[in-house]
Each structure stands twice: as structure tokens, then as C-alpha cells.
Amino acid sequence: MPTDTLPYADRLDRLRTHVKERGAEVAVLTPGPDVEYLLGHSVASHERLSCLVVPIAGSPTLLVPQLERLGWAGTAAEDAVRIATWLDGQDPYALVADLLPAGTARIAVGDHMPAGHALHLRDAVPGSELSLAGEAVAALRVRKSAAEIEELAAAGAAIDRVQERIGEWLRPGRTEHEIAADIAAAIRAEGHQRADFVIVGSGPNGASPHHEASDRVVQAGDVVVIDIGGPHRGGYFSDCTRTYQVVGEPDPEFAAVYDVVQRAQQAGVDAAVLGATCESVDAAARRVVVDAGYGEFFITRTGHGIGLEVHEEPYMVAGNSRPLAAGMAFSVEPGIYLPGRFGIRIEDIVVATEAGPRRVNNCTRDLTVV
Ligand code: ZN
Ligand code: ZN
Ligand code: ZN
């Protein structure tokens, strides 16, 4: 990650505090976004065990298969932690057990650690009890630093530029797959590591929020949901949805429902002030849709956190009473999905700041015919 400072030692320190608060004695995390956040780098090792071992007292160690060691060369991890290796034929779980301070029993494992690793680790540490480390890591990851917010802003500006060119590709007579392939190339050309998702939901397909793309041929007059994003070069995700009509005069019913979604999205963003709860952001957007009579067609939560993962804490959903704090970043993406007809969704990534909600997506939200 291109930051001026290397924050990793500090992140590991703060992780210890959160692990301890939750009653565990060590966190053991396998490669993925948590490790990427804590060390600035992550290398997957398939069925072989790689793990970051962070005792609440004592120094952290990264254990990796010898054959993966070069993948960590020259990274900040070499300064932040000791790196130990194991060879095929050795028992890596016994090596982890040896790394733990004597008497360690309460082990917090990463939420996405494969069950096989977790249970072998449990067996290698007599008397051990496993818990999940997800909340402890999320407590750090949920509030973005200034450098992380700039990464999200760069990702947002890049995906905005792709949305602004949609009319070049979204043409009648082309299939969703053909359109999606062009969009994916543009996402990569705009500095993303890859296009993680390219939803082209034309006509009735738009009524399924996670429809990706199909061989349906786009027709003149179609309403089309375009929801696109991926990890930008710094690893932070973009995620932006706009809904377009393909040629013609705006259909009056489309225009009326579009107006409801646009007002709901604005209400959700406006509600995202410091101290407001996540569920109140959902409620603010939902109220507009319910009042307009479309409540039963708003079939998703209003938003999800975003960072090194496209979906992470905090979730803008009924029942989540977590208050917004400065640096939290999340989507506000209400939608109305009319089965058999069309869907409309408008999505921006928003950061909660002292100065109020800050959108990192700024391409037009007004009804656009391409
Ligand atoms: Zn989604
Ligand atoms: Zn989203
Ligand atoms: Zn999206």
C-alpha cells in the first residue's frame, strides 16, 4: 500500500488490545484481507498452512511454507514481524503450538480460516479453546485512516470515469456479456487490479440485485442496472451503481420510480452523520421508498462497509445499532426491484467525516438516457 508511513507495527499493537479485550490470548490469522491490513501484503498458500500468530504478550510471527517465503521478500512484513518457515513433511500445527507462550489456551482464529486448519490447530494445542478473531480485526479495519480514505477516493474516481463512458458500450443489439466484457477492460484500464464484478442487469434481469450478465440482447428502451467495481491498485475496492435507459424518451413510470430511488439515496447519504446508527441510515433511505408505496420492492439492506474487501463492516441494516464514527466507509445503495419488469439502484461509497458525509463517487445520479 502506497502510504507515506508504515502503520503495520501500530496495527499489530492495537490488534493485541482488541484480542485481549475479547478474552483471547493469541490471534491466528490465515492469508486474506485481515493479513493484508496488518502486514500490507498477503500470499495465499492453498492447502498448506500460512498464518500470522499474534500473542497478546510477546512478538508476532508469520509462519509460511518455505516455498512461499520469496513471495514475502521485500515487503513491510519483513520489518513488522519475524518470518518463520516450514518444509513439506513437517507438522505446521505443532510449529504454531511451539510459537505460543507457555500455557496459551484461548486462541482467536480468523473468521475465514479454513475449518481444517482451525481444527488441526486446536488438536495441536492441548486444552485449547477457539473463538473468532473477526470482531477484533474489524474493530481496527472499520475506521479508515486518512491514507486509506485517499485510496478509496482514488478507486471511486476511477470507477466514476468508467460509468461516465457507459454509453460507448451499452447499445441496443448487444448482449449483456458483450457489454460487460468492454466494461471490465475499462475497469482494468482505469488502474484496477481486476474487475471483481460487472453487473449488467437489462430489463427484467435488473430486478435481480446480484444478476451478473447473460446472453440477453439489450433492447431500445430498456432500463439497465450497471453495478461495477474491483480492487484498485492500492488494494481498496470501488463499487458504484448507476441505472440507465437505453435510447428514447424516458419512460414515465421509469422516471417516477427513478425519482423515488434518487431521493431515497440522497436521504440515506444525508443521514450518515457521525453518531447516527447504521440502522438509521437504512431507515432514512427506506422511509422514502415506503412512503412512495414501493417498500415491498426494496429487498436488500441499504449498504455495506468497504475497504480491502467489497463487503465488510459496517452494514447499513435494520438491527445494527453501531454508531457511525469518523473514517467509516460504506455504500448507500437503495433500490426498487420490480419482478418481470426492471430494477433501479443508485449506489455511492460514502465516508463518515467530521465535516459530514463525503461521497467518493461523484458521477451524475440524474436520470441518464444513453
Ligand atoms: Zn452487492
Ligand atoms: Zn455495493
Ligand atoms: Zn455495487
PDB file of N, CA, C and O in Angstrom, residues 168-238:
ATOM      1  N   GLU A 168     -20.798   4.352 -24.449  1.00  0.00           N
ATOM      2  CA  GLU A 168     -19.988   3.801 -25.556  1.00  0.00           C
ATOM      3  C   GLU A 168     -20.258   2.307 -25.758  1.00  0.00           C
ATOM      4  O   GLU A 168     -20.072   1.790 -26.855  1.00  0.00           O
ATOM      5  N   TRP A 169     -20.641   1.636 -24.684  1.00  0.00           N
ATOM      6  CA  TRP A 169     -20.748   0.165 -24.738  1.00  0.00           C
ATOM      7  C   TRP A 169     -22.186  -0.334 -24.615  1.00  0.00           C
ATOM      8  O   TRP A 169     -22.527  -1.395 -25.116  1.00  0.00           O
ATOM      9  N   LEU A 170     -22.996   0.414 -23.867  1.00  0.00           N
ATOM     10  CA  LEU A 170     -24.369  -0.012 -23.601  1.00  0.00           C
ATOM     11  C   LEU A 170     -25.245   0.437 -24.770  1.00  0.00           C
ATOM     12  O   LEU A 170     -25.788   1.539 -24.778  1.00  0.00           O
ATOM     13  N   ARG A 171     -25.329  -0.438 -25.801  1.00  0.00           N
ATOM     14  CA  ARG A 171     -26.067  -0.100 -27.023  1.00  0.00           C
ATOM     15  C   ARG A 171     -27.084  -1.199 -27.308  1.00  0.00           C
ATOM     16  O   ARG A 171     -26.840  -2.385 -27.018  1.00  0.00           O
ATOM     17  N   PRO A 172     -28.225  -0.836 -27.912  1.00  0.00           N
ATOM     18  CA  PRO A 172     -29.198  -1.853 -28.311  1.00  0.00           C
ATOM     19  C   PRO A 172     -28.573  -2.834 -29.289  1.00  0.00           C
ATOM     20  O   PRO A 172     -27.706  -2.455 -30.086  1.00  0.00           O
ATOM     21  N   GLY A 173     -28.987  -4.102 -29.196  1.00  0.00           N
ATOM     22  CA  GLY A 173     -28.473  -5.121 -30.111  1.00  0.00           C
ATOM     23  C   GLY A 173     -27.253  -5.860 -29.575  1.00  0.00           C
ATOM     24  O   GLY A 173     -26.833  -6.852 -30.168  1.00  0.00           O
ATOM     25  N   ARG A 174     -26.678  -5.394 -28.474  1.00  0.00           N
ATOM     26  CA  ARG A 174     -25.522  -6.086 -27.887  1.00  0.00           C
ATOM     27  C   ARG A 174     -25.987  -6.917 -26.690  1.00  0.00           C
ATOM     28  O   ARG A 174     -26.950  -6.546 -26.010  1.00  0.00           O
ATOM     29  N   THR A 175     -25.280  -8.013 -26.412  1.00  0.00           N
ATOM     30  CA  THR A 175     -25.656  -8.817 -25.246  1.00  0.00           C
ATOM     31  C   THR A 175     -25.039  -8.213 -23.983  1.00  0.00           C
ATOM     32  O   THR A 175     -24.046  -7.469 -24.042  1.00  0.00           O
ATOM     33  N   GLU A 176     -25.631  -8.585 -22.857  1.00  0.00           N
ATOM     34  CA  GLU A 176     -25.073  -8.159 -21.567  1.00  0.00           C
ATOM     35  C   GLU A 176     -23.616  -8.607 -21.443  1.00  0.00           C
ATOM     36  O   GLU A 176     -22.773  -7.855 -20.946  1.00  0.00           O
ATOM     37  N   HIS A 177     -23.324  -9.840 -21.911  1.00  0.00           N
ATOM     38  CA  HIS A 177     -21.945 -10.337 -21.816  1.00  0.00           C
ATOM     39  C   HIS A 177     -20.984  -9.467 -22.622  1.00  0.00           C
ATOM     40  O   HIS A 177     -19.879  -9.165 -22.161  1.00  0.00           O
ATOM     41  N   GLU A 178     -21.384  -9.080 -23.823  1.00  0.00           N
ATOM     42  CA  GLU A 178     -20.501  -8.249 -24.656  1.00  0.00           C
ATOM     43  C   GLU A 178     -20.253  -6.900 -23.998  1.00  0.00           C
ATOM     44  O   GLU A 178     -19.122  -6.394 -23.969  1.00  0.00           O
ATOM     45  N   ILE A 179     -21.316  -6.335 -23.450  1.00  0.00           N
ATOM     46  CA  ILE A 179     -21.188  -5.035 -22.777  1.00  0.00           C
ATOM     47  C   ILE A 179     -20.294  -5.176 -21.549  1.00  0.00           C
ATOM     48  O   ILE A 179     -19.396  -4.352 -21.306  1.00  0.00           O
ATOM     49  N   ALA A 180     -20.512  -6.256 -20.788  1.00  0.00           N
ATOM     50  CA  ALA A 180     -19.734  -6.463 -19.559  1.00  0.00           C
ATOM     51  C   ALA A 180     -18.248  -6.635 -19.861  1.00  0.00           C
ATOM     52  O   ALA A 180     -17.388  -6.165 -19.101  1.00  0.00           O
ATOM     53  N   ALA A 181     -17.930  -7.303 -20.970  1.00  0.00           N
ATOM     54  CA  ALA A 181     -16.513  -7.514 -21.309  1.00  0.00           C
ATOM     55  C   ALA A 181     -15.826  -6.177 -21.589  1.00  0.00           C
ATOM     56  O   ALA A 181     -14.688  -5.941 -21.159  1.00  0.00           O
ATOM     57  N   ASP A 182     -16.518  -5.279 -22.287  1.00  0.00           N
ATOM     58  CA  ASP A 182     -15.941  -3.959 -22.554  1.00  0.00           C
ATOM     59  C   ASP A 182     -15.770  -3.164 -21.258  1.00  0.00           C
ATOM     60  O   ASP A 182     -14.761  -2.478 -21.065  1.00  0.00           O
ATOM     61  N   ILE A 183     -16.771  -3.253 -20.399  1.00  0.00           N
ATOM     62  CA  ILE A 183     -16.688  -2.517 -19.131  1.00  0.00           C
ATOM     63  C   ILE A 183     -15.532  -3.053 -18.291  1.00  0.00           C
ATOM     64  O   ILE A 183     -14.765  -2.285 -17.693  1.00  0.00           O
ATOM     65  N   ALA A 184     -15.375  -4.387 -18.261  1.00  0.00           N
ATOM     66  CA  ALA A 184     -14.293  -4.981 -17.463  1.00  0.00           C
ATOM     67  C   ALA A 184     -12.930  -4.487 -17.947  1.00  0.00           C
ATOM     68  O   ALA A 184     -12.040  -4.184 -17.139  1.00  0.00           O
ATOM     69  N   ALA A 185     -12.765  -4.391 -19.268  1.00  0.00           N
ATOM     70  CA  ALA A 185     -11.489  -3.895 -19.803  1.00  0.00           C
ATOM     71  C   ALA A 185     -11.254  -2.450 -19.370  1.00  0.00           C
ATOM     72  O   ALA A 185     -10.138  -2.072 -19.013  1.00  0.00           O
ATOM     73  N   ALA A 186     -12.323  -1.652 -19.373  1.00  0.00           N
ATOM     74  CA  ALA A 186     -12.184  -0.245 -18.958  1.00  0.00           C
ATOM     75  C   ALA A 186     -11.851  -0.144 -17.469  1.00  0.00           C
ATOM     76  O   ALA A 186     -11.090   0.733 -17.050  1.00  0.00           O
ATOM     77  N   ILE A 187     -12.420  -1.032 -16.669  1.00  0.00           N
ATOM     78  CA  ILE A 187     -12.136  -1.021 -15.228  1.00  0.00           C
ATOM     79  C   ILE A 187     -10.641  -1.284 -15.007  1.00  0.00           C
ATOM     80  O   ILE A 187      -9.980  -0.597 -14.223  1.00  0.00           O
ATOM     81  N   ARG A 188     -10.097  -2.250 -15.741  1.00  0.00           N
ATOM     82  CA  ARG A 188      -8.656  -2.532 -15.613  1.00  0.00           C
ATOM     83  C   ARG A 188      -7.835  -1.354 -16.132  1.00  0.00           C
ATOM     84  O   ARG A 188      -6.848  -0.953 -15.512  1.00  0.00           O
ATOM     85  N   ALA A 189      -8.257  -0.776 -17.247  1.00  0.00           N
ATOM     86  CA  ALA A 189      -7.506   0.352 -17.815  1.00  0.00           C
ATOM     87  C   ALA A 189      -7.496   1.548 -16.868  1.00  0.00           C
ATOM     88  O   ALA A 189      -6.589   2.383 -16.923  1.00  0.00           O
ATOM     89  N   GLU A 190      -8.489   1.629 -15.989  1.00  0.00           N
ATOM     90  CA  GLU A 190      -8.549   2.714 -15.014  1.00  0.00           C
ATOM     91  C   GLU A 190      -7.807   2.383 -13.718  1.00  0.00           C
ATOM     92  O   GLU A 190      -8.085   2.957 -12.670  1.00  0.00           O
ATOM     93  N   GLY A 191      -6.863   1.458 -13.795  1.00  0.00           N
ATOM     94  CA  GLY A 191      -5.982   1.257 -12.642  1.00  0.00           C
ATOM     95  C   GLY A 191      -6.450   0.241 -11.625  1.00  0.00           C
ATOM     96  O   GLY A 191      -5.891   0.162 -10.535  1.00  0.00           O
ATOM     97  N   HIS A 192      -7.463  -0.538 -11.963  1.00  0.00           N
ATOM     98  CA  HIS A 192      -7.867  -1.617 -11.055  1.00  0.00           C
ATOM     99  C   HIS A 192      -7.019  -2.862 -11.305  1.00  0.00           C
ATOM    100  O   HIS A 192      -6.602  -3.133 -12.430  1.00  0.00           O
ATOM    101  N   GLN A 193      -6.812  -3.634 -10.228  1.00  0.00           N
ATOM    102  CA  GLN A 193      -6.100  -4.909 -10.362  1.00  0.00           C
ATOM    103  C   GLN A 193      -6.917  -5.885 -11.199  1.00  0.00           C
ATOM    104  O   GLN A 193      -6.381  -6.705 -11.927  1.00  0.00           O
ATOM    105  N   ARG A 194      -8.228  -5.802 -11.071  1.00  0.00           N
ATOM    106  CA  ARG A 194      -9.132  -6.639 -11.861  1.00  0.00           C
ATOM    107  C   ARG A 194     -10.543  -6.088 -11.714  1.00  0.00           C
ATOM    108  O   ARG A 194     -10.808  -5.293 -10.814  1.00  0.00           O
ATOM    109  N   ALA A 195     -11.420  -6.490 -12.617  1.00  0.00           N
ATOM    110  CA  ALA A 195     -12.848  -6.182 -12.468  1.00  0.00           C
ATOM    111  C   ALA A 195     -13.428  -7.301 -11.612  1.00  0.00           C
ATOM    112  O   ALA A 195     -13.502  -8.444 -12.044  1.00  0.00           O
ATOM    113  N   ASP A 196     -13.799  -6.978 -10.392  1.00  0.00           N
ATOM    114  CA  ASP A 196     -14.266  -8.027  -9.475  1.00  0.00           C
ATOM    115  C   ASP A 196     -15.709  -8.422  -9.781  1.00  0.00           C
ATOM    116  O   ASP A 196     -16.073  -9.576  -9.645  1.00  0.00           O
ATOM    117  N   PHE A 197     -16.511  -7.447 -10.171  1.00  0.00           N
ATOM    118  CA  PHE A 197     -17.902  -7.742 -10.532  1.00  0.00           C
ATOM    119  C   PHE A 197     -18.352  -6.722 -11.564  1.00  0.00           C
ATOM    120  O   PHE A 197     -17.978  -5.556 -11.495  1.00  0.00           O
ATOM    121  N   VAL A 198     -19.092  -7.212 -12.556  1.00  0.00           N
ATOM    122  CA  VAL A 198     -19.641  -6.346 -13.604  1.00  0.00           C
ATOM    123  C   VAL A 198     -21.090  -6.783 -13.805  1.00  0.00           C
ATOM    124  O   VAL A 198     -21.373  -7.750 -14.510  1.00  0.00           O
ATOM    125  N   ILE A 199     -21.988  -6.088 -13.131  1.00  0.00           N
ATOM    126  CA  ILE A 199     -23.407  -6.412 -13.243  1.00  0.00           C
ATOM    127  C   ILE A 199     -24.006  -5.564 -14.361  1.00  0.00           C
ATOM    128  O   ILE A 199     -23.911  -4.333 -14.329  1.00  0.00           O
ATOM    129  N   VAL A 200     -24.545  -6.249 -15.373  1.00  0.00           N
ATOM    130  CA  VAL A 200     -25.292  -5.576 -16.434  1.00  0.00           C
ATOM    131  C   VAL A 200     -26.682  -6.209 -16.395  1.00  0.00           C
ATOM    132  O   VAL A 200     -26.896  -7.290 -16.941  1.00  0.00           O
ATOM    133  N   GLY A 201     -27.583  -5.553 -15.699  1.00  0.00           N
ATOM    134  CA  GLY A 201     -28.925  -6.118 -15.493  1.00  0.00           C
ATOM    135  C   GLY A 201     -29.923  -5.385 -16.360  1.00  0.00           C
ATOM    136  O   GLY A 201     -30.470  -4.355 -15.973  1.00  0.00           O
ATOM    137  N   SER A 202     -30.163  -5.925 -17.561  1.00  0.00           N
ATOM    138  CA  SER A 202     -31.039  -5.221 -18.510  1.00  0.00           C
ATOM    139  C   SER A 202     -32.471  -5.705 -18.365  1.00  0.00           C
ATOM    140  O   SER A 202     -32.732  -6.889 -18.130  1.00  0.00           O
ATOM    141  N   GLY A 203     -33.408  -4.771 -18.508  1.00  0.00           N
ATOM    142  CA  GLY A 203     -34.829  -5.124 -18.454  1.00  0.00           C
ATOM    143  C   GLY A 203     -35.127  -5.934 -17.214  1.00  0.00           C
ATOM    144  O   GLY A 203     -34.700  -5.583 -16.116  1.00  0.00           O
ATOM    145  N   PRO A 204     -35.839  -7.086 -17.370  1.00  0.00           N
ATOM    146  CA  PRO A 204     -36.242  -7.882 -16.206  1.00  0.00           C
ATOM    147  C   PRO A 204     -35.046  -8.396 -15.390  1.00  0.00           C
ATOM    148  O   PRO A 204     -35.187  -8.634 -14.193  1.00  0.00           O
ATOM    149  N   ASN A 205     -33.865  -8.556 -16.016  1.00  0.00           N
ATOM    150  CA  ASN A 205     -32.697  -9.037 -15.256  1.00  0.00           C
ATOM    151  C   ASN A 205     -32.290  -8.046 -14.163  1.00  0.00           C
ATOM    152  O   ASN A 205     -31.683  -8.427 -13.163  1.00  0.00           O
ATOM    153  N   GLY A 206     -32.594  -6.780 -14.362  1.00  0.00           N
ATOM    154  CA  GLY A 206     -32.245  -5.771 -13.364  1.00  0.00           C
ATOM    155  C   GLY A 206     -33.022  -5.928 -12.075  1.00  0.00           C
ATOM    156  O   GLY A 206     -32.650  -5.364 -11.041  1.00  0.00           O
ATOM    157  N   ALA A 207     -34.116  -6.680 -12.117  1.00  0.00           N
ATOM    158  CA  ALA A 207     -34.929  -6.878 -10.921  1.00  0.00           C
ATOM    159  C   ALA A 207     -34.304  -7.888  -9.961  1.00  0.00           C
ATOM    160  O   ALA A 207     -34.805  -8.098  -8.857  1.00  0.00           O
ATOM    161  N   SER A 208     -33.190  -8.517 -10.375  1.00  0.00           N
ATOM    162  CA  SER A 208     -32.449  -9.436  -9.505  1.00  0.00           C
ATOM    163  C   SER A 208     -31.159  -8.728  -9.098  1.00  0.00           C
ATOM    164  O   SER A 208     -30.261  -8.563  -9.922  1.00  0.00           O
ATOM    165  N   PRO A 209     -31.056  -8.262  -7.837  1.00  0.00           N
ATOM    166  CA  PRO A 209     -29.959  -7.352  -7.473  1.00  0.00           C
ATOM    167  C   PRO A 209     -28.565  -7.885  -7.793  1.00  0.00           C
ATOM    168  O   PRO A 209     -27.679  -7.108  -8.131  1.00  0.00           O
ATOM    169  N   HIS A 210     -28.336  -9.200  -7.698  1.00  0.00           N
ATOM    170  CA  HIS A 210     -26.996  -9.715  -7.952  1.00  0.00           C
ATOM    171  C   HIS A 210     -26.878 -10.485  -9.268  1.00  0.00           C
ATOM    172  O   HIS A 210     -25.920 -11.220  -9.486  1.00  0.00           O
ATOM    173  N   HIS A 211     -27.838 -10.281 -10.166  1.00  0.00           N
ATOM    174  CA  HIS A 211     -27.668 -10.780 -11.540  1.00  0.00           C
ATOM    175  C   HIS A 211     -26.344 -10.240 -12.067  1.00  0.00           C
ATOM    176  O   HIS A 211     -26.033  -9.079 -11.876  1.00  0.00           O
ATOM    177  N   GLU A 212     -25.539 -11.050 -12.737  1.00  0.00           N
ATOM    178  CA  GLU A 212     -24.272 -10.508 -13.256  1.00  0.00           C
ATOM    179  C   GLU A 212     -24.434 -10.092 -14.719  1.00  0.00           C
ATOM    180  O   GLU A 212     -24.657  -8.938 -15.005  1.00  0.00           O
ATOM    181  N   ALA A 213     -24.315 -11.020 -15.635  1.00  0.00           N
ATOM    182  CA  ALA A 213     -24.526 -10.689 -17.051  1.00  0.00           C
ATOM    183  C   ALA A 213     -24.955 -11.973 -17.735  1.00  0.00           C
ATOM    184  O   ALA A 213     -24.614 -13.070 -17.299  1.00  0.00           O
ATOM    185  N   SER A 214     -25.724 -11.831 -18.829  1.00  0.00           N
ATOM    186  CA  SER A 214     -26.241 -13.007 -19.527  1.00  0.00           C
ATOM    187  C   SER A 214     -26.153 -12.762 -21.032  1.00  0.00           C
ATOM    188  O   SER A 214     -25.612 -11.745 -21.478  1.00  0.00           O
ATOM    189  N   ASP A 215     -26.733 -13.681 -21.786  1.00  0.00           N
ATOM    190  CA  ASP A 215     -26.754 -13.509 -23.239  1.00  0.00           C
ATOM    191  C   ASP A 215     -27.967 -12.712 -23.707  1.00  0.00           C
ATOM    192  O   ASP A 215     -28.208 -12.604 -24.910  1.00  0.00           O
ATOM    193  N   ARG A 216     -28.706 -12.136 -22.767  1.00  0.00           N
ATOM    194  CA  ARG A 216     -29.860 -11.314 -23.178  1.00  0.00           C
ATOM    195  C   ARG A 216     -29.368 -10.140 -24.034  1.00  0.00           C
ATOM    196  O   ARG A 216     -28.376  -9.488 -23.719  1.00  0.00           O
ATOM    197  N   VAL A 217     -30.090  -9.893 -25.124  1.00  0.00           N
ATOM    198  CA  VAL A 217     -29.763  -8.785 -26.026  1.00  0.00           C
ATOM    199  C   VAL A 217     -30.493  -7.531 -25.539  1.00  0.00           C
ATOM    200  O   VAL A 217     -31.717  -7.544 -25.351  1.00  0.00           O
ATOM    201  N   VAL A 218     -29.740  -6.485 -25.337  1.00  0.00           N
ATOM    202  CA  VAL A 218     -30.318  -5.230 -24.851  1.00  0.00           C
ATOM    203  C   VAL A 218     -31.192  -4.607 -25.945  1.00  0.00           C
ATOM    204  O   VAL A 218     -30.798  -4.562 -27.119  1.00  0.00           O
ATOM    205  N   GLN A 219     -32.379  -4.159 -25.544  1.00  0.00           N
ATOM    206  CA  GLN A 219     -33.347  -3.580 -26.478  1.00  0.00           C
ATOM    207  C   GLN A 219     -33.416  -2.060 -26.283  1.00  0.00           C
ATOM    208  O   GLN A 219     -33.190  -1.569 -25.174  1.00  0.00           O
ATOM    209  N   ALA A 220     -33.814  -1.361 -27.344  1.00  0.00           N
ATOM    210  CA  ALA A 220     -34.085   0.071 -27.199  1.00  0.00           C
ATOM    211  C   ALA A 220     -35.191   0.253 -26.160  1.00  0.00           C
ATOM    212  O   ALA A 220     -36.157  -0.506 -26.144  1.00  0.00           O
ATOM    213  N   GLY A 221     -34.990   1.219 -25.266  1.00  0.00           N
ATOM    214  CA  GLY A 221     -35.984   1.483 -24.228  1.00  0.00           C
ATOM    215  C   GLY A 221     -35.752   0.726 -22.934  1.00  0.00           C
ATOM    216  O   GLY A 221     -36.404   1.011 -21.927  1.00  0.00           O
ATOM    217  N   ASP A 222     -34.816  -0.242 -22.931  1.00  0.00           N
ATOM    218  CA  ASP A 222     -34.535  -0.995 -21.701  1.00  0.00           C
ATOM    219  C   ASP A 222     -34.016  -0.097 -20.590  1.00  0.00           C
ATOM    220  O   ASP A 222     -33.240   0.834 -20.839  1.00  0.00           O
ATOM    221  N   VAL A 223     -34.410  -0.447 -19.369  1.00  0.00           N
ATOM    222  CA  VAL A 223     -33.773   0.105 -18.171  1.00  0.00           C
ATOM    223  C   VAL A 223     -32.662  -0.876 -17.794  1.00  0.00           C
ATOM    224  O   VAL A 223     -32.890  -2.088 -17.776  1.00  0.00           O
ATOM    225  N   VAL A 224     -31.451  -0.372 -17.539  1.00  0.00           N
ATOM    226  CA  VAL A 224     -30.309  -1.260 -17.290  1.00  0.00           C
ATOM    227  C   VAL A 224     -29.542  -0.816 -16.040  1.00  0.00           C
ATOM    228  O   VAL A 224     -29.111   0.341 -15.937  1.00  0.00           O
ATOM    229  N   VAL A 225     -29.389  -1.767 -15.107  1.00  0.00           N
ATOM    230  CA  VAL A 225     -28.603  -1.535 -13.889  1.00  0.00           C
ATOM    231  C   VAL A 225     -27.148  -1.895 -14.183  1.00  0.00           C
ATOM    232  O   VAL A 225     -26.864  -3.008 -14.635  1.00  0.00           O
ATOM    233  N   ILE A 226     -26.229  -0.962 -13.927  1.00  0.00           N
ATOM    234  CA  ILE A 226     -24.795  -1.210 -14.110  1.00  0.00           C
ATOM    235  C   ILE A 226     -24.116  -1.029 -12.753  1.00  0.00           C
ATOM    236  O   ILE A 226     -24.007   0.092 -12.241  1.00  0.00           O
ATOM    237  N   ASP A 227     -23.690  -2.155 -12.153  1.00  0.00           N
ATOM    238  CA  ASP A 227     -23.058  -2.139 -10.821  1.00  0.00           C
ATOM    239  C   ASP A 227     -21.671  -2.738 -10.981  1.00  0.00           C
ATOM    240  O   ASP A 227     -21.534  -3.921 -11.289  1.00  0.00           O
ATOM    241  N   ILE A 228     -20.641  -1.906 -10.793  1.00  0.00           N
ATOM    242  CA  ILE A 228     -19.289  -2.324 -11.179  1.00  0.00           C
ATOM    243  C   ILE A 228     -18.261  -1.941 -10.124  1.00  0.00           C
ATOM    244  O   ILE A 228     -18.429  -0.956  -9.395  1.00  0.00           O
ATOM    245  N   GLY A 229     -17.177  -2.721 -10.075  1.00  0.00           N
ATOM    246  CA  GLY A 229     -16.085  -2.366  -9.172  1.00  0.00           C
ATOM    247  C   GLY A 229     -15.057  -3.467  -9.068  1.00  0.00           C
ATOM    248  O   GLY A 229     -15.176  -4.531  -9.683  1.00  0.00           O
ATOM    249  N   GLY A 230     -14.044  -3.183  -8.286  1.00  0.00           N
ATOM    250  CA  GLY A 230     -12.960  -4.134  -8.059  1.00  0.00           C
ATOM    251  C   GLY A 230     -11.897  -3.465  -7.216  1.00  0.00           C
ATOM    252  O   GLY A 230     -12.023  -2.295  -6.852  1.00  0.00           O
ATOM    253  N   PRO A 231     -10.839  -4.221  -6.909  1.00  0.00           N
ATOM    254  CA  PRO A 231      -9.756  -3.636  -6.126  1.00  0.00           C
ATOM    255  C   PRO A 231      -8.902  -2.717  -7.004  1.00  0.00           C
ATOM    256  O   PRO A 231      -8.423  -3.133  -8.052  1.00  0.00           O
ATOM    257  N   HIS A 232      -8.762  -1.482  -6.556  1.00  0.00           N
ATOM    258  CA  HIS A 232      -7.922  -0.533  -7.285  1.00  0.00           C
ATOM    259  C   HIS A 232      -6.460  -0.858  -6.974  1.00  0.00           C
ATOM    260  O   HIS A 232      -6.174  -1.744  -6.173  1.00  0.00           O
ATOM    261  N   ARG A 233      -5.550  -0.146  -7.594  1.00  0.00           N
ATOM    262  CA  ARG A 233      -4.144  -0.579  -7.499  1.00  0.00           C
ATOM    263  C   ARG A 233      -3.636  -0.669  -6.066  1.00  0.00           C
ATOM    264  O   ARG A 233      -2.818  -1.515  -5.763  1.00  0.00           O
ATOM    265  N   GLY A 234      -4.154   0.154  -5.160  1.00  0.00           N
ATOM    266  CA  GLY A 234      -3.713   0.092  -3.764  1.00  0.00           C
ATOM    267  C   GLY A 234      -4.398  -0.998  -2.958  1.00  0.00           C
ATOM    268  O   GLY A 234      -4.111  -1.165  -1.777  1.00  0.00           O
ATOM    269  N   GLY A 235      -5.312  -1.763  -3.590  1.00  0.00           N
ATOM    270  CA  GLY A 235      -5.973  -2.859  -2.894  1.00  0.00           C
ATOM    271  C   GLY A 235      -7.363  -2.513  -2.375  1.00  0.00           C
ATOM    272  O   GLY A 235      -8.123  -3.405  -2.006  1.00  0.00           O
ATOM    273  N   TYR A 236      -7.699  -1.225  -2.357  1.00  0.00           N
ATOM    274  CA  TYR A 236      -9.014  -0.811  -1.850  1.00  0.00           C
ATOM    275  C   TYR A 236     -10.040  -0.842  -2.980  1.00  0.00           C
ATOM    276  O   TYR A 236      -9.733  -0.491  -4.119  1.00  0.00           O
ATOM    277  N   PHE A 237     -11.270  -1.248  -2.611  1.00  0.00           N
ATOM    278  CA  PHE A 237     -12.296  -1.524  -3.623  1.00  0.00           C
ATOM    279  C   PHE A 237     -13.070  -0.290  -4.064  1.00  0.00           C
ATOM    280  O   PHE A 237     -13.327   0.616  -3.265  1.00  0.00           O
ATOM    281  N   SER A 238     -13.474  -0.321  -5.326  1.00  0.00           N
ATOM    282  CA  SER A 238     -14.519   0.571  -5.825  1.00  0.00           C
ATOM    283  C   SER A 238     -15.812  -0.232  -5.900  1.00  0.00           C
ATOM    284  O   SER A 238     -15.786  -1.470  -5.967  1.00  0.00           O
TER     285      SER A 238
END
